[in-house]
Tab-separated table of C-alpha atoms in Angstrom:
chain	number	residue	atom	x	y	z
R	90	MET	CA	107.851	117.017	73.359
R	91	SER	CA	107.223	120.581	74.451
R	92	PRO	CA	107.846	123.440	72.022
R	93	SER	CA	110.819	124.532	74.097
R	94	ASN	CA	112.479	121.140	73.629
R	95	GLN	CA	111.911	120.825	69.890
R	96	ALA	CA	114.963	120.974	67.662
R	97	VAL	CA	115.308	124.299	65.927
R	98	PRO	CA	117.042	124.362	62.554
R	99	VAL	CA	120.276	126.259	62.744
R	100	ALA	CA	121.362	128.202	59.709
R	101	GLY	CA	124.828	127.551	58.484
R	102	PRO	CA	127.482	130.265	58.446
R	103	ALA	CA	126.746	133.090	56.067
R	104	VAL	CA	128.917	133.075	52.979
R	105	ALA	CA	129.214	136.226	50.925
R	106	GLY	CA	127.479	135.956	47.595
R	107	LEU	CA	126.100	132.464	48.314
R	108	GLN	CA	122.448	132.165	49.258
R	109	PRO	CA	120.489	128.988	49.974
R	110	ALA	CA	119.351	127.589	46.648
R	111	PRO	CA	115.643	126.964	46.084
R	112	PRO	CA	114.484	123.409	45.354
R	113	LEU	CA	115.778	122.184	42.007
R	114	ALA	CA	112.242	121.447	40.835
R	115	GLN	CA	110.952	124.944	41.607
R	116	HIS	CA	110.886	125.853	37.934
R	117	SER	CA	109.513	123.685	35.167
R	118	LEU	CA	111.841	121.783	32.871
R	119	LEU	CA	110.766	123.310	29.559
R	120	PRO	CA	111.971	126.902	30.231
R	121	LYS	CA	115.388	125.596	31.241
R	122	ILE	CA	115.646	123.479	28.083
R	123	LEU	CA	114.687	126.457	25.915
R	124	LEU	CA	117.154	128.777	27.642
R	125	ALA	CA	119.931	126.172	27.440
R	126	GLY	CA	119.223	125.615	23.756
R	127	CYS	CA	119.432	129.353	23.041
R	128	SER	CA	122.668	129.647	25.032
R	129	ASN	CA	124.357	126.834	23.125
R	130	MET	CA	123.137	128.111	19.751
R	131	ILE	CA	124.748	131.471	20.555
R	132	ALA	CA	128.023	129.702	21.370
R	133	ALA	CA	127.857	127.599	18.179
R	134	CYS	CA	127.771	130.735	16.024
R	135	PHE	CA	131.267	131.541	17.292
R	136	THR	CA	132.774	128.049	17.508
R	137	ASN	CA	131.545	126.392	14.281
R	138	PRO	CA	134.880	126.955	12.436
R	139	PHE	CA	136.796	125.141	15.199
R	140	ASP	CA	134.295	122.296	15.176
R	141	LEU	CA	134.554	121.945	11.399
R	142	VAL	CA	138.370	121.782	11.426
R	143	LYS	CA	138.221	119.237	14.269
R	144	VAL	CA	135.872	116.981	12.262
R	145	ARG	CA	138.078	117.224	9.166
R	146	GLN	CA	141.140	116.252	11.213
R	147	GLN	CA	139.324	113.304	12.760
R	148	LEU	CA	138.330	112.039	9.313
R	149	SER	CA	141.674	112.499	7.574
R	150	HIS	CA	145.085	110.909	7.950
R	151	THR	CA	148.301	110.716	6.003
R	152	THR	CA	150.411	107.550	5.741
R	153	VAL	CA	154.161	108.028	5.368
R	154	SER	CA	156.414	105.034	4.580
R	155	SER	CA	160.135	104.998	5.266
R	156	SER	CA	162.292	102.779	3.038
R	157	LEU	CA	165.238	103.153	5.420
R	158	THR	CA	163.472	101.832	8.507
R	159	ALA	CA	160.742	99.815	6.777
R	160	THR	CA	158.139	101.502	8.955
R	161	THR	CA	154.860	103.197	8.208
R	162	THR	CA	153.649	106.218	10.149
R	163	THR	CA	150.069	107.439	10.115
R	164	HIS	CA	149.186	110.933	11.239
R	165	SER	CA	146.678	113.663	10.517
R	166	PRO	CA	147.408	117.117	9.105
R	167	ASN	CA	147.769	119.744	11.800
R	168	TRP	CA	144.948	122.200	12.397
R	169	TYR	CA	146.649	125.007	10.464
R	170	THR	CA	147.190	122.881	7.356
R	171	THR	CA	143.632	121.572	7.588
R	172	LEU	CA	142.228	125.093	7.865
R	173	VAL	CA	144.332	126.451	4.980
R	174	ASN	CA	143.358	123.547	2.709
R	175	LEU	CA	139.725	123.991	3.653
R	176	VAL	CA	139.674	127.691	2.774
R	177	ARG	CA	141.793	127.179	-0.353
R	178	THR	CA	139.611	124.439	-1.828
R	179	GLU	CA	136.154	125.396	-0.544
R	180	GLY	CA	136.346	129.144	-0.003
R	181	MET	CA	136.302	131.419	3.037
R	182	ARG	CA	132.617	130.801	3.714
R	183	SER	CA	133.317	127.088	4.129
R	184	VAL	CA	134.345	127.595	7.773
R	185	TYR	CA	130.635	127.912	8.544
R	186	LYS	CA	129.715	124.784	6.631
R	187	GLY	CA	127.055	122.789	8.459
R	188	LEU	CA	126.027	125.718	10.659
R	189	SER	CA	122.311	125.011	10.191
R	190	ALA	CA	122.767	121.441	11.440
R	191	SER	CA	125.006	122.659	14.255
R	192	LEU	CA	122.324	125.088	15.430
R	193	LEU	CA	119.707	122.334	15.248
R	194	ARG	CA	121.963	120.067	17.296
R	195	GLU	CA	122.663	122.683	19.965
R	196	GLY	CA	119.008	123.667	20.220
R	197	THR	CA	117.940	120.064	20.805
R	198	TYR	CA	120.787	117.976	22.245
R	199	SER	CA	122.465	120.722	24.264
R	200	GLY	CA	119.135	122.183	25.275
R	201	ILE	CA	118.093	118.856	26.795
R	202	ARG	CA	121.427	117.953	28.387
R	203	MET	CA	122.074	121.356	29.970
R	204	GLY	CA	118.451	122.253	30.672
R	205	GLY	CA	117.741	118.862	32.228
R	206	TYR	CA	120.799	118.875	34.492
R	207	ASP	CA	118.968	120.222	37.560
R	208	ALA	CA	116.150	117.685	37.171
R	209	CYS	CA	118.607	114.791	36.874
R	210	LYS	CA	120.457	115.930	39.989
R	211	ALA	CA	117.162	116.137	41.879
R	212	ALA	CA	116.186	112.651	40.674
R	213	ILE	CA	119.495	111.171	41.877
R	214	LEU	CA	119.093	112.814	45.282
R	215	ALA	CA	115.551	111.479	45.573
R	216	ALA	CA	116.595	107.969	44.498
R	217	THR	CA	119.562	107.781	46.869
R	218	GLY	CA	117.833	109.469	49.783
R	219	ASP	CA	120.816	111.770	50.150
R	220	GLY	CA	119.997	114.071	53.034
R	221	GLU	CA	122.924	116.380	52.430
R	222	LYS	CA	121.156	119.535	51.252
R	223	ARG	CA	124.044	121.870	50.760
R	224	ARG	CA	123.639	125.404	49.544
R	225	SER	CA	125.033	124.198	46.234
R	226	GLY	CA	121.736	122.453	45.557
R	227	GLY	CA	122.291	119.177	47.393
R	228	GLY	CA	124.733	116.341	46.971
R	229	GLY	CA	128.446	116.222	46.379
R	230	LEU	CA	130.666	115.679	43.362
R	231	ALA	CA	129.260	112.215	42.622
R	232	VAL	CA	125.728	113.603	42.365
R	233	LYS	CA	126.872	116.406	40.067
R	234	LEU	CA	128.772	114.020	37.790
R	235	GLY	CA	125.851	111.614	37.790
R	236	GLY	CA	123.371	114.361	36.947
R	237	GLY	CA	125.510	115.444	34.010
R	238	MET	CA	125.951	111.864	32.828
R	239	ALA	CA	122.202	111.233	32.858
R	240	SER	CA	121.145	114.476	31.172
R	241	GLY	CA	123.851	114.138	28.518
R	242	MET	CA	122.906	110.578	27.603
R	243	ILE	CA	119.206	111.425	27.428
R	244	GLY	CA	119.864	114.448	25.221
R	245	ALA	CA	122.117	112.498	22.864
R	246	ALA	CA	119.708	109.572	22.555
R	247	ILE	CA	116.885	111.902	21.561
R	248	ALA	CA	118.843	114.275	19.316
R	249	ASN	CA	121.204	111.827	17.552
R	250	PRO	CA	119.719	112.691	14.114
R	251	ALA	CA	120.797	116.329	14.508
R	252	ASP	CA	124.325	115.251	15.464
R	253	LEU	CA	124.491	112.905	12.469
R	254	LEU	CA	123.333	115.647	10.094
R	255	LYS	CA	125.989	118.014	11.451
R	256	VAL	CA	128.815	115.544	10.815
R	257	ARG	CA	127.522	114.677	7.342
R	258	MET	CA	127.278	118.352	6.345
R	259	GLN	CA	130.827	118.988	7.594
R	260	THR	CA	132.489	116.144	5.672
R	261	PRO	CA	134.618	116.948	2.602
R	262	ASN	CA	132.673	117.350	-0.656
R	263	ALA	CA	129.346	117.484	1.221
R	264	THR	CA	126.734	119.494	-0.653
R	265	GLY	CA	123.061	120.241	-0.222
R	266	SER	CA	120.833	121.690	2.432
R	267	LEU	CA	119.899	120.290	5.831
R	268	ALA	CA	116.589	119.030	4.427
R	269	GLN	CA	118.334	117.339	1.490
R	270	HIS	CA	120.760	115.482	3.757
R	271	PHE	CA	117.870	114.405	5.969
R	272	THR	CA	115.898	113.095	2.999
R	273	ASN	CA	118.939	111.302	1.559
R	274	ILE	CA	119.626	109.454	4.812
R	275	ILE	CA	115.987	108.387	5.066
R	276	ARG	CA	115.957	107.118	1.469
R	277	THR	CA	119.321	105.364	1.300
R	278	GLU	CA	120.236	104.294	4.838
R	279	GLY	CA	117.244	102.406	6.158
R	280	GLY	CA	114.741	105.113	6.992
R	281	ILE	CA	114.461	106.435	10.548
R	282	LYS	CA	116.974	103.808	11.695
R	283	GLY	CA	119.612	105.499	9.550
R	284	LEU	CA	119.222	108.709	11.558
R	285	TYR	CA	120.365	106.858	14.656
R	286	ARG	CA	123.644	105.667	13.204
R	287	ALA	CA	126.433	105.738	15.828
R	288	VAL	CA	123.892	106.372	18.583
R	289	GLY	CA	125.945	104.158	20.938
R	290	PRO	CA	129.216	106.129	20.895
R	291	THR	CA	127.236	109.369	20.645
R	292	VAL	CA	125.377	108.606	23.876
R	293	VAL	CA	128.583	107.512	25.628
R	294	ARG	CA	130.432	110.610	24.452
R	295	ALA	CA	127.571	112.897	25.513
R	296	GLY	CA	127.408	111.307	28.953
R	297	ILE	CA	131.148	111.699	29.485
R	298	LEU	CA	131.228	115.232	28.097
R	299	THR	CA	128.208	116.542	30.011
R	300	SER	CA	129.255	114.840	33.218
R	301	SER	CA	132.736	116.346	33.045
R	302	GLN	CA	131.500	119.731	31.818
R	303	LEU	CA	128.488	120.449	34.042
R	304	GLY	CA	129.739	118.374	36.960
R	305	THR	CA	133.068	120.211	36.927
R	306	TYR	CA	131.377	123.590	36.482
R	307	ASP	CA	128.945	122.988	39.335
R	308	PHE	CA	131.647	121.619	41.651
R	309	VAL	CA	134.287	124.284	40.918
R	310	LYS	CA	131.760	127.111	41.113
R	311	TYR	CA	130.577	126.231	44.603
R	312	LEU	CA	134.091	125.362	45.717
R	313	LEU	CA	135.110	128.928	44.849
R	314	LEU	CA	132.029	130.423	46.492
R	315	GLU	CA	132.357	128.431	49.692
R	316	ASP	CA	136.143	128.437	50.144
R	317	PHE	CA	136.991	131.901	48.779
R	318	PRO	CA	133.964	134.059	49.677
R	319	ASN	CA	136.010	137.252	49.845
R	320	ILE	CA	137.135	136.836	46.237
R	321	PHE	CA	134.324	135.012	44.463
R	322	ARG	CA	130.625	135.826	44.574
R	323	GLU	CA	127.709	134.574	42.496
R	324	GLY	CA	128.218	136.433	39.228
R	325	PHE	CA	130.182	136.795	36.021
R	326	ALA	CA	133.731	136.360	37.385
R	327	THR	CA	132.871	133.134	39.201
R	328	HIS	CA	130.927	131.784	36.226
R	329	LEU	CA	133.880	132.589	33.945
R	330	ALA	CA	136.422	130.800	36.162
R	331	ALA	CA	134.245	127.712	36.640
R	332	SER	CA	133.262	127.443	32.970
R	333	GLY	CA	136.911	127.755	31.920
R	334	ALA	CA	137.835	124.791	34.118
R	335	ALA	CA	134.863	122.834	32.798
R	336	GLY	CA	135.858	123.465	29.180
R	337	PHE	CA	139.342	122.058	29.673
R	338	VAL	CA	138.232	118.957	31.590
R	339	CYS	CA	135.476	117.972	29.154
R	340	SER	CA	137.813	118.463	26.161
R	341	ALA	CA	140.392	116.089	27.598
R	342	VAL	CA	138.073	113.289	28.695
R	343	SER	CA	135.713	113.236	25.703
R	344	ALA	CA	138.219	113.415	22.808
R	345	PRO	CA	138.739	109.649	22.185
R	346	VAL	CA	135.012	108.877	22.127
R	347	ASP	CA	134.436	111.892	19.896
R	348	VAL	CA	136.859	110.499	17.315
R	349	VAL	CA	135.047	107.136	17.255
R	350	LYS	CA	131.649	108.837	17.005
R	351	THR	CA	132.765	111.028	14.097
R	352	ARG	CA	134.343	108.126	12.189
R	353	ILE	CA	131.199	105.981	12.418
R	354	MET	CA	128.821	108.827	11.553
R	355	ALA	CA	130.820	109.692	8.437
R	356	ASP	CA	131.218	106.032	7.404
R	357	LYS	CA	128.820	105.765	4.446
R	358	ALA	CA	130.719	102.728	3.115
R	359	HIS	CA	130.111	100.781	6.359
R	360	LYS	CA	133.811	100.215	6.944
R	361	TYR	CA	133.194	99.831	10.678
R	362	ARG	CA	130.876	97.117	12.036
R	363	GLY	CA	130.363	98.946	15.304
R	364	SER	CA	132.028	100.999	18.021
R	365	LEU	CA	134.428	98.284	19.210
R	366	HIS	CA	135.412	97.422	15.656
R	367	CYS	CA	136.083	101.096	14.969
R	368	VAL	CA	138.243	101.374	18.105
R	369	ALA	CA	140.223	98.261	17.167
R	370	THR	CA	140.666	99.350	13.542
R	371	VAL	CA	141.829	102.856	14.407
R	372	PHE	CA	144.189	101.560	17.096
R	373	TYR	CA	145.702	98.866	14.836
R	374	GLN	CA	146.043	101.013	11.700
R	375	GLU	CA	146.785	104.447	13.178
R	376	GLY	CA	147.964	103.993	16.747
R	377	VAL	CA	146.762	105.243	20.122
R	378	PHE	CA	147.410	108.903	19.354
R	379	ALA	CA	144.787	108.764	16.623
R	380	PHE	CA	142.159	108.936	19.374
R	381	TYR	CA	143.374	112.447	20.166
R	382	ARG	CA	143.376	113.504	16.536
R	383	GLY	CA	142.031	117.032	16.296
R	384	PHE	CA	142.437	117.614	20.049
R	385	ALA	CA	143.741	121.150	19.623
R	386	MET	CA	140.654	122.104	17.646
R	387	SER	CA	138.467	120.100	20.011
R	388	PHE	CA	139.828	122.156	22.894
R	389	LEU	CA	139.586	125.431	20.953
R	390	ARG	CA	135.976	124.555	20.220
R	391	LEU	CA	134.850	123.075	23.567
R	392	TRP	CA	136.630	125.540	25.833
R	393	PRO	CA	135.079	128.738	24.380
R	394	HIS	CA	131.812	126.894	23.730
R	395	SER	CA	131.623	125.868	27.386
R	396	VAL	CA	132.469	129.371	28.564
R	397	LEU	CA	130.055	131.152	26.212
R	398	SER	CA	127.154	128.728	26.661
R	399	LEU	CA	127.418	128.552	30.456
R	400	LEU	CA	127.801	132.312	30.823
R	401	ALA	CA	124.801	132.887	28.562
R	402	PHE	CA	122.761	130.206	30.347
R	403	GLU	CA	123.430	131.697	33.768
R	404	GLN	CA	122.507	135.189	32.551
R	405	LEU	CA	119.320	133.986	30.876
R	406	ARG	CA	118.347	132.102	34.044
R	407	LYS	CA	118.890	135.271	36.053
R	408	LEU	CA	116.784	137.370	33.649
R	409	SER	CA	114.038	134.712	33.785
R	410	GLY	CA	114.017	134.556	37.572
R	411	ILE	CA	115.496	131.042	37.709
R	412	ALA	CA	118.117	130.229	40.342
R	413	PRO	CA	121.721	129.717	39.145
R	414	ILE	CA	123.064	126.239	38.405
């Protein structure tokens, strides 16, 4: 074929503020994990009180019996009552209880899940042979959700001990340092195996949360950039809008699994034989709405956490010369 007859790549229509993204593997994985860990640790410093109240609501319930109707109703205290009781009995500083474990968790689990998102997307594209190389980094919504699912599950499987320590340090009457809780679990709960308690629901929850959070963020961000180029450009306003949507979606879809994960992690008496037994027990004893116990605090924690961590991550990527998500 002569040079004049060879196919010449034709650039797509220019979209304001949206430039062709470099290959996802252009930058090494470690810097992204470190930047993601720092971003999520920053967010955790602001959202720890919401997370603590959410955990307390998920662990507590009140049973009210009615002699007139011969019925029993189980519910949890609302977030305001939980917060007031927490401060009244444990002091004002208690709202930052478990912060050291929370920072450890965000630096490891969230660093891996958010920092590894690009690599997981690239791996899915390579495995499926998807030739659609859009300016959004390749692939459609399914690839974005799959990338988030994979990176979230990997991060949770590796960093489950940090998640377990966070829950244990946030339970009522918990005392001692991070190191003391770690040592106690090793000594009394079967060694290293004890650190991976509830790893099943933790991995499932992380996959669902990261898929809905990063997948939604990635999809909404490029939807805004491609369909509304005169309003949205790559930058703070677009990142804020997309991260806000991501925070709401991941709060709604991950809440039931989060309740199961928290119950099993806090179950020192081995009340639950496993995830399915926990689901059945909670459903039978407390009803379906128990799986959304603490949802208000879950939303008030995940929504700002998603916004703050994603905004910080995008800015740190920009300062480090790494392309946006």
